[in-house]
């Protein structure tokens, strides 16, 4: 009886450890898994490859968006003016910016033509909470494109992307000047308005 | 001939800078001649839409992928000579040696540079030019300038561009039709490579001019620093607690 009890305890501990490690996927493995999974779907999906952006959006919402911190992305894009936004404005800004980013990313998926991802060697210190995972997109007949992901560790140990760099260009902070331009012209409300206009414009196309 | 070209280009850039000063709108301190730049930007956009883009689309449709690679590799091989030189004067002899190795391998085994066998052999292609070298030497970028035909630059990289063009063997081919054919092919092949990026930018940008400007500025910094991404940005601490938490864990 005592032995059985020990065995049960042993199992419980084993599964707890197992569950904990399973949850804490390292950032480079996370990026690798998502990239491979998404590209595998796109490779076999002729709709997406012939320009069906809506379907590409669904794919991103399903596989990628859960691993991104859009609030942090929006605060980075807005910059110092983020401090003067109200909670309601923030919610709207995050929603609109998320829509814009997801659709831009969807558009780039529809342009996918047999490029192969290459994952660069990754090293991190166990105590680090913000890291950059470096990858490269290779295609015969073109120069390879650097694609780097910046991730942050959440309190539950999960990693989330908060910035993507294409050839050194941050897709998030690249908006900072245009956003502050909009804010100085029409305040936060002005920025929200132009994001909305942009989103409805592109959605119609 | 080289000297004439250099003088002409210097005169052009001086004219650009002076012309720019007259039309200052001074909204963004990093873009003091924005009014002039926007005008040049629309000029370039118009030219692209009318001629360069349609021709590039045709090129992209007609050329089989291996031929496209051949063209890119051929010009890439010539540029490797200057990349080696720039790496050397930036104090990076190992990179310079690797670039020289690339040129030797690609020119011979790679049949005059048509095949990039050096990359397959593990000699990575670098990206360097005189603008980056000046940056490496500590020269700041200066104002952002949109140059007719060439597009986004800054003052430093305009000087770099002039040097690049001066030492480039293709620009120095004496037989004009041959030279022009080479330059046109290079331009079209580069533009064709960007056709899909176009659509993404249209999708992404609130204001195409500033989107491309900021992308240019970011990318040049990245290249000057050899791929090191800027560390932390002045991110504000989020004060209103309920929203951020709710949104993160939603």
CSV table of C-alpha atoms in Angstrom, one decimal:
chain,number,residue,atom,x,y,z
A,1,UNK,CA,0.0,0.0,0.0
A,2,UNK,CA,2.8,2.3,1.0
A,3,UNK,CA,4.6,1.4,-2.2
A,4,UNK,CA,1.5,2.1,-4.4
A,5,UNK,CA,1.1,5.5,-2.7
A,6,UNK,CA,4.8,6.3,-3.4
A,7,UNK,CA,4.2,5.3,-7.0
A,8,UNK,CA,1.2,7.5,-7.3
A,9,UNK,CA,3.1,10.5,-5.8
A,10,UNK,CA,5.9,9.7,-8.2
A,11,UNK,CA,3.6,9.8,-11.2
A,12,UNK,CA,2.0,13.1,-10.0
A,13,UNK,CA,5.4,14.8,-9.7
A,14,UNK,CA,6.5,13.4,-13.0
A,15,UNK,CA,3.5,14.7,-14.8
A,16,UNK,CA,3.7,18.1,-13.1
A,17,UNK,CA,7.3,18.5,-14.3
A,18,UNK,CA,6.4,17.2,-17.7
A,19,UNK,CA,3.5,19.7,-17.9
A,20,UNK,CA,5.6,22.6,-16.8
A,21,UNK,CA,8.3,21.9,-19.4
A,22,UNK,CA,5.8,21.3,-22.1
A,23,UNK,CA,4.3,24.8,-21.4
A,24,UNK,CA,7.6,26.6,-21.4
A,25,UNK,CA,8.6,26.1,-25.0
A,26,UNK,CA,11.8,28.1,-25.7
A,27,UNK,CA,11.3,31.2,-28.0
A,28,UNK,CA,13.4,29.8,-30.9
A,29,UNK,CA,11.4,26.5,-30.9
A,30,UNK,CA,8.2,28.4,-30.8
A,31,UNK,CA,9.1,30.5,-33.8
A,32,UNK,CA,10.3,27.4,-35.7
A,33,UNK,CA,7.2,25.5,-35.0
A,34,UNK,CA,4.8,28.3,-36.0
A,35,UNK,CA,6.8,29.1,-39.1
A,36,UNK,CA,6.9,25.5,-40.3
A,37,UNK,CA,3.3,24.8,-39.5
A,38,UNK,CA,2.0,27.9,-41.2
A,39,UNK,CA,4.3,27.6,-44.3
A,40,UNK,CA,3.2,23.9,-44.6
A,41,UNK,CA,-0.4,25.0,-44.8
A,42,UNK,CA,0.3,27.8,-47.2
A,43,UNK,CA,2.3,25.5,-49.5
A,44,UNK,CA,-0.7,23.3,-49.9
A,45,UNK,CA,-3.3,26.0,-50.1
A,46,UNK,CA,-3.8,27.3,-53.6
A,47,UNK,CA,-6.4,29.8,-52.4
A,48,UNK,CA,-4.0,31.6,-50.2
A,49,UNK,CA,-1.3,31.5,-52.8
A,50,UNK,CA,-3.5,32.9,-55.5
A,51,UNK,CA,-4.3,35.9,-53.3
A,52,UNK,CA,-7.2,35.0,-50.9
A,53,UNK,CA,-6.3,37.4,-48.2
A,54,UNK,CA,-9.4,36.5,-46.1
A,55,UNK,CA,-8.3,32.9,-45.8
A,56,UNK,CA,-4.7,34.0,-44.9
A,57,UNK,CA,-6.2,36.2,-42.2
A,58,UNK,CA,-8.0,33.2,-40.7
A,59,UNK,CA,-4.8,31.2,-40.7
A,60,UNK,CA,-2.9,34.0,-38.9
A,61,UNK,CA,-5.7,34.4,-36.4
A,62,UNK,CA,-5.6,30.7,-35.7
A,63,UNK,CA,-1.9,30.0,-35.6
A,64,UNK,CA,0.0,33.2,-35.0
A,65,UNK,CA,-2.1,35.9,-33.3
A,66,UNK,CA,-2.4,33.9,-30.0
A,67,UNK,CA,1.4,34.2,-29.8
A,68,UNK,CA,1.6,37.9,-30.3
A,69,UNK,CA,1.2,40.7,-27.8
A,70,UNK,CA,-0.7,43.4,-29.7
A,71,UNK,CA,-1.0,45.7,-26.8
A,72,UNK,CA,2.7,46.0,-26.5
A,73,UNK,CA,3.0,46.4,-30.3
A,74,UNK,CA,0.5,49.2,-30.2
A,75,UNK,CA,2.2,51.0,-27.3
A,76,UNK,CA,5.5,50.8,-29.1
A,77,UNK,CA,4.1,52.1,-32.3
A,78,UNK,CA,2.4,55.0,-30.6
A,79,UNK,CA,5.4,55.8,-28.5
A,80,UNK,CA,5.4,58.5,-25.9
A,81,UNK,CA,1.9,59.7,-26.7
A,82,UNK,CA,0.6,56.3,-25.3
A,83,UNK,CA,0.7,57.9,-21.9
A,84,UNK,CA,-2.0,60.4,-22.7
A,85,UNK,CA,-4.4,57.8,-24.1
A,86,UNK,CA,-7.5,56.7,-22.1
A,87,UNK,CA,-8.3,53.1,-21.5
A,88,UNK,CA,-11.1,53.2,-24.2
A,89,UNK,CA,-8.8,54.8,-26.7
A,90,UNK,CA,-6.2,52.2,-26.1
A,91,UNK,CA,-8.7,49.4,-26.7
A,92,UNK,CA,-9.7,50.9,-30.0
A,93,UNK,CA,-6.1,51.6,-31.0
A,94,UNK,CA,-5.0,48.1,-30.3
A,95,UNK,CA,-8.0,46.7,-32.2
A,96,UNK,CA,-7.4,48.8,-35.3
A,97,UNK,CA,-3.6,48.4,-35.3
A,98,UNK,CA,-4.1,44.6,-34.8
A,99,UNK,CA,-6.4,44.6,-37.9
A,100,UNK,CA,-3.8,46.5,-39.9
A,101,UNK,CA,-0.9,44.3,-38.9
A,102,UNK,CA,-2.7,41.0,-39.4
A,103,UNK,CA,-3.9,42.0,-42.8
A,104,UNK,CA,-0.4,43.2,-43.8
A,105,UNK,CA,1.0,39.9,-42.7
A,106,UNK,CA,-1.8,38.0,-44.5
A,107,UNK,CA,-0.9,39.9,-47.7
A,108,UNK,CA,2.7,38.8,-47.4
A,109,UNK,CA,1.6,35.2,-46.9
A,110,UNK,CA,-0.3,35.4,-50.2
A,111,UNK,CA,2.9,36.4,-51.8
A,112,UNK,CA,4.7,33.3,-50.6
A,113,UNK,CA,6.5,31.5,-53.5
A,114,UNK,CA,8.5,28.5,-52.2
A,115,UNK,CA,11.0,30.5,-50.1
A,116,UNK,CA,12.6,28.4,-47.4
A,117,UNK,CA,13.0,29.5,-43.8
A,118,UNK,CA,16.4,29.2,-42.2
A,119,UNK,CA,16.7,29.4,-38.4
A,120,UNK,CA,19.9,30.9,-37.2
A,121,UNK,CA,21.7,29.5,-34.1
A,122,UNK,CA,20.0,30.7,-31.0
A,123,UNK,CA,21.4,31.2,-27.5
A,124,UNK,CA,19.8,32.8,-24.5
A,125,UNK,CA,20.5,33.1,-20.8
A,126,UNK,CA,17.8,31.4,-18.7
A,127,UNK,CA,17.1,34.6,-16.8
A,128,UNK,CA,16.4,36.7,-19.9
A,129,UNK,CA,12.8,37.9,-20.5
A,130,UNK,CA,13.3,39.6,-23.8
A,131,UNK,CA,15.0,37.9,-26.7
A,132,UNK,CA,15.5,38.2,-30.5
A,133,UNK,CA,15.1,35.0,-32.6
A,134,UNK,CA,16.8,35.4,-35.9
A,135,UNK,CA,15.7,33.7,-39.1
A,136,UNK,CA,16.4,34.2,-42.8
A,137,UNK,CA,14.1,33.7,-45.8
A,138,UNK,CA,15.9,32.1,-48.7
A,139,UNK,CA,14.8,32.0,-52.2
A,140,UNK,CA,16.6,31.0,-55.3
A,141,UNK,CA,17.1,34.0,-57.6
A,142,UNK,CA,16.8,36.6,-54.8
A,143,UNK,CA,18.9,37.9,-51.9
A,144,UNK,CA,18.0,36.2,-48.6
A,145,UNK,CA,15.8,38.4,-46.4
A,146,UNK,CA,16.5,38.7,-42.7
A,147,UNK,CA,13.4,38.1,-40.6
A,148,UNK,CA,13.9,38.6,-36.8
A,149,UNK,CA,11.3,38.2,-34.1
A,150,UNK,CA,11.5,39.9,-30.7
A,151,UNK,CA,9.7,38.1,-27.9
A,152,UNK,CA,8.9,38.7,-24.3
A,153,UNK,CA,8.3,36.1,-21.6
A,154,UNK,CA,4.9,36.3,-20.0
A,155,UNK,CA,4.3,35.7,-16.3
A,156,UNK,CA,3.1,32.2,-17.0
A,157,UNK,CA,6.3,31.4,-18.8
A,158,UNK,CA,4.9,31.6,-22.3
A,159,UNK,CA,6.7,33.7,-24.9
A,160,UNK,CA,5.0,36.2,-27.1
A,161,UNK,CA,6.2,38.2,-30.1
A,162,UNK,CA,6.0,41.9,-29.8
A,163,UNK,CA,8.1,43.0,-32.8
A,164,UNK,CA,9.0,41.7,-36.2
A,165,UNK,CA,12.0,43.0,-38.2
A,166,UNK,CA,12.1,42.5,-42.0
A,167,UNK,CA,15.7,43.2,-43.2
A,168,UNK,CA,16.3,45.3,-40.0
A,169,UNK,CA,13.0,47.3,-40.4
A,170,UNK,CA,10.7,47.0,-37.4
A,171,UNK,CA,7.2,46.5,-38.7
A,172,UNK,CA,6.0,48.0,-35.4
A,173,UNK,CA,8.2,51.1,-34.7
A,174,UNK,CA,8.2,51.9,-38.4
A,175,UNK,CA,4.7,53.4,-37.7
A,176,UNK,CA,6.0,55.7,-34.9
A,177,UNK,CA,6.6,58.8,-37.1
A,178,UNK,CA,3.4,58.5,-39.1
A,179,UNK,CA,1.4,58.0,-35.9
A,180,UNK,CA,2.9,61.0,-34.1
A,181,UNK,CA,2.3,62.9,-37.3
A,182,UNK,CA,-1.4,62.0,-37.1
A,183,UNK,CA,-1.5,62.7,-33.4
A,184,UNK,CA,0.0,66.2,-33.7
A,185,UNK,CA,-2.4,66.9,-36.5
A,186,UNK,CA,-5.6,65.6,-34.9
A,187,UNK,CA,-4.8,64.2,-31.5
A,188,UNK,CA,-5.4,60.5,-30.5
A,189,UNK,CA,-8.9,60.8,-32.1
A,190,UNK,CA,-7.3,61.8,-35.4
A,191,UNK,CA,-5.0,58.7,-35.3
A,192,UNK,CA,-7.9,56.4,-34.6
A,193,UNK,CA,-9.8,58.0,-37.4
A,194,UNK,CA,-7.1,57.5,-40.0
A,195,UNK,CA,-6.4,53.9,-38.8
A,196,UNK,CA,-10.1,53.2,-39.3
A,197,UNK,CA,-10.1,54.9,-42.7
A,198,UNK,CA,-7.1,52.8,-43.8
A,199,UNK,CA,-8.6,49.6,-42.5
A,200,UNK,CA,-12.0,50.1,-44.2
A,201,UNK,CA,-10.3,51.2,-47.4
A,202,UNK,CA,-8.1,48.1,-47.7
A,203,UNK,CA,-10.9,45.8,-46.6
A,204,UNK,CA,-13.0,46.9,-49.6
A,205,UNK,CA,-10.2,46.0,-52.1
B,1,UNK,CA,35.3,61.2,-67.7
B,2,UNK,CA,35.0,60.0,-64.1
B,3,UNK,CA,35.9,63.4,-62.9
B,4,UNK,CA,33.2,65.0,-65.0
B,5,UNK,CA,30.6,62.6,-63.6
B,6,UNK,CA,31.7,63.2,-60.1
B,7,UNK,CA,31.5,67.0,-60.4
B,8,UNK,CA,28.1,66.7,-62.1
B,9,UNK,CA,26.8,64.5,-59.3
B,10,UNK,CA,28.2,66.8,-56.6
B,11,UNK,CA,26.6,69.8,-58.3
B,12,UNK,CA,23.3,67.8,-58.4
B,13,UNK,CA,23.4,67.0,-54.7
B,14,UNK,CA,24.3,70.5,-53.8
B,15,UNK,CA,21.4,71.8,-55.9
B,16,UNK,CA,19.2,69.3,-54.2
B,17,UNK,CA,20.2,70.4,-50.8
B,18,UNK,CA,19.8,74.1,-51.6
B,19,UNK,CA,16.5,73.5,-53.4
B,20,UNK,CA,15.4,71.6,-50.4
B,21,UNK,CA,16.2,74.4,-48.0
B,22,UNK,CA,13.9,76.7,-49.9
B,23,UNK,CA,10.9,74.5,-49.4
B,24,UNK,CA,11.3,73.5,-45.8
B,25,UNK,CA,8.2,72.5,-43.9
B,26,UNK,CA,10.2,71.4,-40.8
B,27,UNK,CA,7.7,69.1,-39.2
B,28,UNK,CA,10.1,66.3,-38.4
B,29,UNK,CA,13.6,67.3,-37.3
B,30,UNK,CA,15.0,64.2,-39.0
B,31,UNK,CA,13.5,65.2,-42.3
B,32,UNK,CA,14.1,69.0,-42.6
B,33,UNK,CA,13.5,69.2,-46.4
B,34,UNK,CA,10.3,67.2,-46.3
B,35,UNK,CA,8.5,69.4,-48.8
B,36,UNK,CA,11.1,69.0,-51.4
B,37,UNK,CA,11.4,65.3,-50.6
B,38,UNK,CA,7.7,64.7,-51.0
B,39,UNK,CA,7.8,66.4,-54.4
B,40,UNK,CA,10.7,64.2,-55.6
B,41,UNK,CA,8.9,61.2,-54.1
B,42,UNK,CA,5.8,61.8,-56.2
B,43,UNK,CA,8.0,62.4,-59.3
B,44,UNK,CA,9.7,59.0,-58.7
B,45,UNK,CA,6.4,57.3,-58.0
B,46,UNK,CA,5.1,58.7,-61.3
B,47,UNK,CA,8.1,57.5,-63.2
B,48,UNK,CA,7.9,54.1,-61.6
B,49,UNK,CA,4.2,53.7,-62.4
B,50,UNK,CA,4.6,54.9,-66.0
B,51,UNK,CA,7.7,53.0,-67.0
B,52,UNK,CA,9.8,51.1,-64.6
B,53,UNK,CA,7.2,49.0,-62.9
B,54,UNK,CA,5.4,47.9,-66.1
B,55,UNK,CA,8.8,46.9,-67.7
B,56,UNK,CA,9.8,45.1,-64.5
B,57,UNK,CA,6.5,43.2,-64.5
B,58,UNK,CA,7.1,42.1,-68.0
B,59,UNK,CA,10.6,41.1,-67.1
B,60,UNK,CA,9.3,39.1,-64.1
B,61,UNK,CA,6.7,37.3,-66.3
B,62,UNK,CA,9.0,36.5,-69.2
B,63,UNK,CA,12.2,35.5,-67.4
B,64,UNK,CA,12.4,31.9,-66.0
B,65,UNK,CA,13.6,31.9,-62.4
B,66,UNK,CA,17.1,30.5,-63.2
B,67,UNK,CA,17.7,33.3,-65.6
B,68,UNK,CA,16.5,35.8,-63.0
B,69,UNK,CA,19.0,34.3,-60.5
B,70,UNK,CA,21.7,34.5,-63.2
B,71,UNK,CA,21.2,38.2,-63.6
B,72,UNK,CA,21.1,38.9,-59.9
B,73,UNK,CA,24.2,36.8,-59.3
B,74,UNK,CA,26.1,38.4,-62.2
B,75,UNK,CA,25.7,41.9,-60.8
B,76,UNK,CA,26.1,40.5,-57.3
B,77,UNK,CA,29.5,39.2,-58.2
B,78,UNK,CA,30.7,42.6,-59.5
B,79,UNK,CA,29.4,44.2,-56.3
B,80,UNK,CA,31.3,41.7,-54.2
B,81,UNK,CA,34.6,43.3,-55.4
B,82,UNK,CA,33.5,46.6,-53.8
B,83,UNK,CA,32.0,44.9,-50.8
B,84,UNK,CA,35.5,43.4,-50.2
B,85,UNK,CA,37.1,46.8,-50.6
B,86,UNK,CA,34.6,48.4,-48.2
B,87,UNK,CA,35.0,45.6,-45.6
B,88,UNK,CA,38.8,46.1,-45.8
B,89,UNK,CA,38.6,49.9,-45.2
B,90,UNK,CA,36.1,49.3,-42.4
B,91,UNK,CA,38.8,47.2,-40.7
B,92,UNK,CA,37.1,43.8,-41.3
B,93,UNK,CA,39.9,41.8,-43.0
B,94,UNK,CA,38.3,38.4,-42.4
B,95,UNK,CA,35.0,39.5,-44.2
B,96,UNK,CA,37.1,41.1,-47.0
B,97,UNK,CA,39.0,37.9,-47.5
B,98,UNK,CA,35.8,36.0,-47.6
B,99,UNK,CA,34.4,38.4,-50.2
B,100,UNK,CA,37.6,38.0,-52.4
B,101,UNK,CA,37.1,34.3,-52.1
B,102,UNK,CA,33.5,34.6,-53.3
B,103,UNK,CA,34.6,36.6,-56.3
B,104,UNK,CA,37.3,34.1,-57.2
B,105,UNK,CA,35.0,31.1,-56.9
B,106,UNK,CA,32.0,32.7,-58.6
B,107,UNK,CA,33.9,34.1,-61.5
B,108,UNK,CA,35.5,30.8,-62.3
B,109,UNK,CA,33.4,27.9,-61.1
B,110,UNK,CA,30.3,30.1,-61.1
B,111,UNK,CA,30.9,31.0,-64.8
B,112,UNK,CA,31.5,34.8,-64.7
B,113,UNK,CA,29.3,35.1,-61.7
B,114,UNK,CA,26.1,33.6,-63.2
B,115,UNK,CA,26.0,31.1,-60.4
B,116,UNK,CA,26.5,31.9,-56.7
B,117,UNK,CA,28.4,28.7,-55.8
B,118,UNK,CA,30.3,30.5,-53.1
B,119,UNK,CA,27.1,30.9,-51.0
B,120,UNK,CA,26.5,27.2,-51.3
B,121,UNK,CA,30.1,26.6,-50.2
B,122,UNK,CA,29.4,28.6,-47.1
B,123,UNK,CA,30.9,31.9,-48.0
B,124,UNK,CA,28.1,34.2,-47.0
B,125,UNK,CA,27.3,37.3,-49.1
B,126,UNK,CA,27.7,40.6,-47.3
B,127,UNK,CA,26.1,43.9,-47.9
B,128,UNK,CA,28.4,46.9,-47.9
B,129,UNK,CA,28.8,50.1,-49.7
B,130,UNK,CA,30.6,53.4,-49.3
B,131,UNK,CA,27.7,55.0,-47.4
B,132,UNK,CA,28.0,52.2,-44.8
B,133,UNK,CA,31.7,52.7,-44.6
B,134,UNK,CA,31.3,56.4,-43.9
B,135,UNK,CA,28.8,55.5,-41.2
B,136,UNK,CA,31.2,53.0,-39.8
B,137,UNK,CA,33.9,55.7,-39.7
B,138,UNK,CA,31.5,57.7,-37.5
B,139,UNK,CA,30.0,60.1,-40.0
B,140,UNK,CA,26.3,60.7,-39.2
B,141,UNK,CA,23.6,60.2,-41.8
B,142,UNK,CA,22.7,63.8,-42.2
B,143,UNK,CA,19.3,64.9,-43.6
B,144,UNK,CA,17.0,62.5,-45.4
B,145,UNK,CA,16.9,63.2,-49.2
B,146,UNK,CA,14.8,61.7,-51.9
B,147,UNK,CA,16.9,61.9,-55.1
B,148,UNK,CA,15.2,61.8,-58.5
B,149,UNK,CA,15.6,58.4,-60.2
B,150,UNK,CA,17.5,57.0,-57.3
B,151,UNK,CA,14.9,57.3,-54.5
B,152,UNK,CA,15.6,57.5,-50.7
B,153,UNK,CA,19.0,58.4,-49.5
B,154,UNK,CA,20.6,60.6,-46.8
B,155,UNK,CA,23.4,63.1,-47.3
B,156,UNK,CA,26.1,60.6,-46.3
B,157,UNK,CA,24.8,57.8,-48.5
B,158,UNK,CA,24.4,60.2,-51.4
B,159,UNK,CA,28.1,60.8,-51.2
B,160,UNK,CA,28.6,57.0,-50.9
B,161,UNK,CA,26.4,56.5,-54.0
B,162,UNK,CA,28.5,58.9,-56.0
B,163,UNK,CA,31.6,57.0,-55.1
B,164,UNK,CA,30.0,53.6,-55.7
B,165,UNK,CA,28.9,54.8,-59.2
B,166,UNK,CA,32.4,56.2,-59.9
B,167,UNK,CA,34.3,53.1,-59.2
B,168,UNK,CA,31.7,50.7,-60.6
B,169,UNK,CA,33.1,49.0,-63.8
B,170,UNK,CA,29.7,48.9,-65.4
B,171,UNK,CA,29.4,52.7,-65.2
B,172,UNK,CA,32.8,53.0,-66.8
B,173,UNK,CA,32.1,50.9,-69.9
B,174,UNK,CA,33.1,53.1,-72.8
B,175,UNK,CA,30.6,51.7,-75.3
B,176,UNK,CA,27.5,53.7,-74.4
B,177,UNK,CA,24.8,51.3,-75.7
B,178,UNK,CA,26.4,48.4,-73.9
B,179,UNK,CA,26.8,50.4,-70.7
B,180,UNK,CA,23.1,51.5,-70.9
B,181,UNK,CA,22.0,48.0,-71.5
B,182,UNK,CA,23.8,46.8,-68.4
B,183,UNK,CA,22.5,49.6,-66.3
B,184,UNK,CA,18.9,49.1,-67.5
B,185,UNK,CA,19.1,45.3,-66.9
B,186,UNK,CA,20.4,45.8,-63.4
B,187,UNK,CA,17.8,48.3,-62.6
B,188,UNK,CA,14.9,46.3,-63.9
B,189,UNK,CA,16.1,43.1,-62.2
B,190,UNK,CA,16.3,44.9,-58.9
B,191,UNK,CA,12.9,46.4,-59.4
B,192,UNK,CA,11.4,43.1,-60.3
B,193,UNK,CA,12.7,41.7,-57.1
B,194,UNK,CA,10.6,44.2,-55.2
B,195,UNK,CA,7.3,43.7,-56.9
B,196,UNK,CA,5.7,41.7,-54.1
B,197,UNK,CA,7.1,44.1,-51.5
B,198,UNK,CA,5.1,46.8,-53.3
B,199,UNK,CA,1.7,45.2,-52.6
B,200,UNK,CA,2.6,44.7,-48.9
B,201,UNK,CA,3.6,48.3,-48.5
B,202,UNK,CA,0.4,49.5,-50.1
B,203,UNK,CA,-1.4,47.4,-47.5
B,204,UNK,CA,0.7,48.5,-44.6
B,205,UNK,CA,1.3,52.2,-45.0
B,206,UNK,CA,-0.9,55.0,-43.6
B,207,UNK,CA,1.3,57.4,-45.5
B,208,UNK,CA,3.6,55.8,-48.1
B,209,UNK,CA,6.1,58.6,-48.1
B,210,UNK,CA,6.8,58.4,-44.4
B,211,UNK,CA,6.6,54.6,-44.2
B,212,UNK,CA,9.3,54.3,-46.8
B,213,UNK,CA,11.4,57.0,-45.3
B,214,UNK,CA,11.3,55.4,-41.9
B,215,UNK,CA,12.0,52.0,-43.3
B,216,UNK,CA,15.0,53.4,-45.2
B,217,UNK,CA,16.4,55.1,-42.0
B,218,UNK,CA,15.9,51.9,-40.0
B,219,UNK,CA,17.5,49.7,-42.6
B,220,UNK,CA,20.6,51.9,-43.2
B,221,UNK,CA,21.2,51.9,-39.4
B,222,UNK,CA,20.9,48.2,-39.4
B,223,UNK,CA,23.3,47.8,-42.2
B,224,UNK,CA,25.9,50.2,-40.8
B,225,UNK,CA,25.8,48.3,-37.5
B,226,UNK,CA,26.1,45.0,-39.4
B,227,UNK,CA,22.8,43.5,-38.4
B,228,UNK,CA,22.7,44.6,-34.8
B,229,UNK,CA,19.1,45.6,-33.9
B,230,UNK,CA,18.6,48.7,-31.8
B,231,UNK,CA,18.3,47.7,-28.1
B,232,UNK,CA,15.5,49.3,-26.2
B,233,UNK,CA,13.2,52.0,-27.4
B,234,UNK,CA,11.7,54.7,-25.1
B,235,UNK,CA,8.7,52.7,-24.2
B,236,UNK,CA,6.3,54.3,-21.8
B,237,UNK,CA,5.3,52.4,-18.7
B,238,UNK,CA,1.6,51.6,-19.0
B,239,UNK,CA,-0.1,53.4,-16.1
B,240,UNK,CA,-3.8,52.3,-16.3
B,241,UNK,CA,-3.7,48.9,-14.9
B,242,UNK,CA,-7.1,47.3,-15.5
B,243,UNK,CA,-7.0,47.6,-19.3
B,244,UNK,CA,-3.5,46.2,-19.9
B,245,UNK,CA,-3.9,43.2,-17.7
B,246,UNK,CA,-7.3,42.4,-19.1
B,247,UNK,CA,-6.1,42.7,-22.7
B,248,UNK,CA,-3.0,40.6,-22.2
B,249,UNK,CA,-4.9,37.7,-20.6
B,250,UNK,CA,-8.0,37.9,-22.8
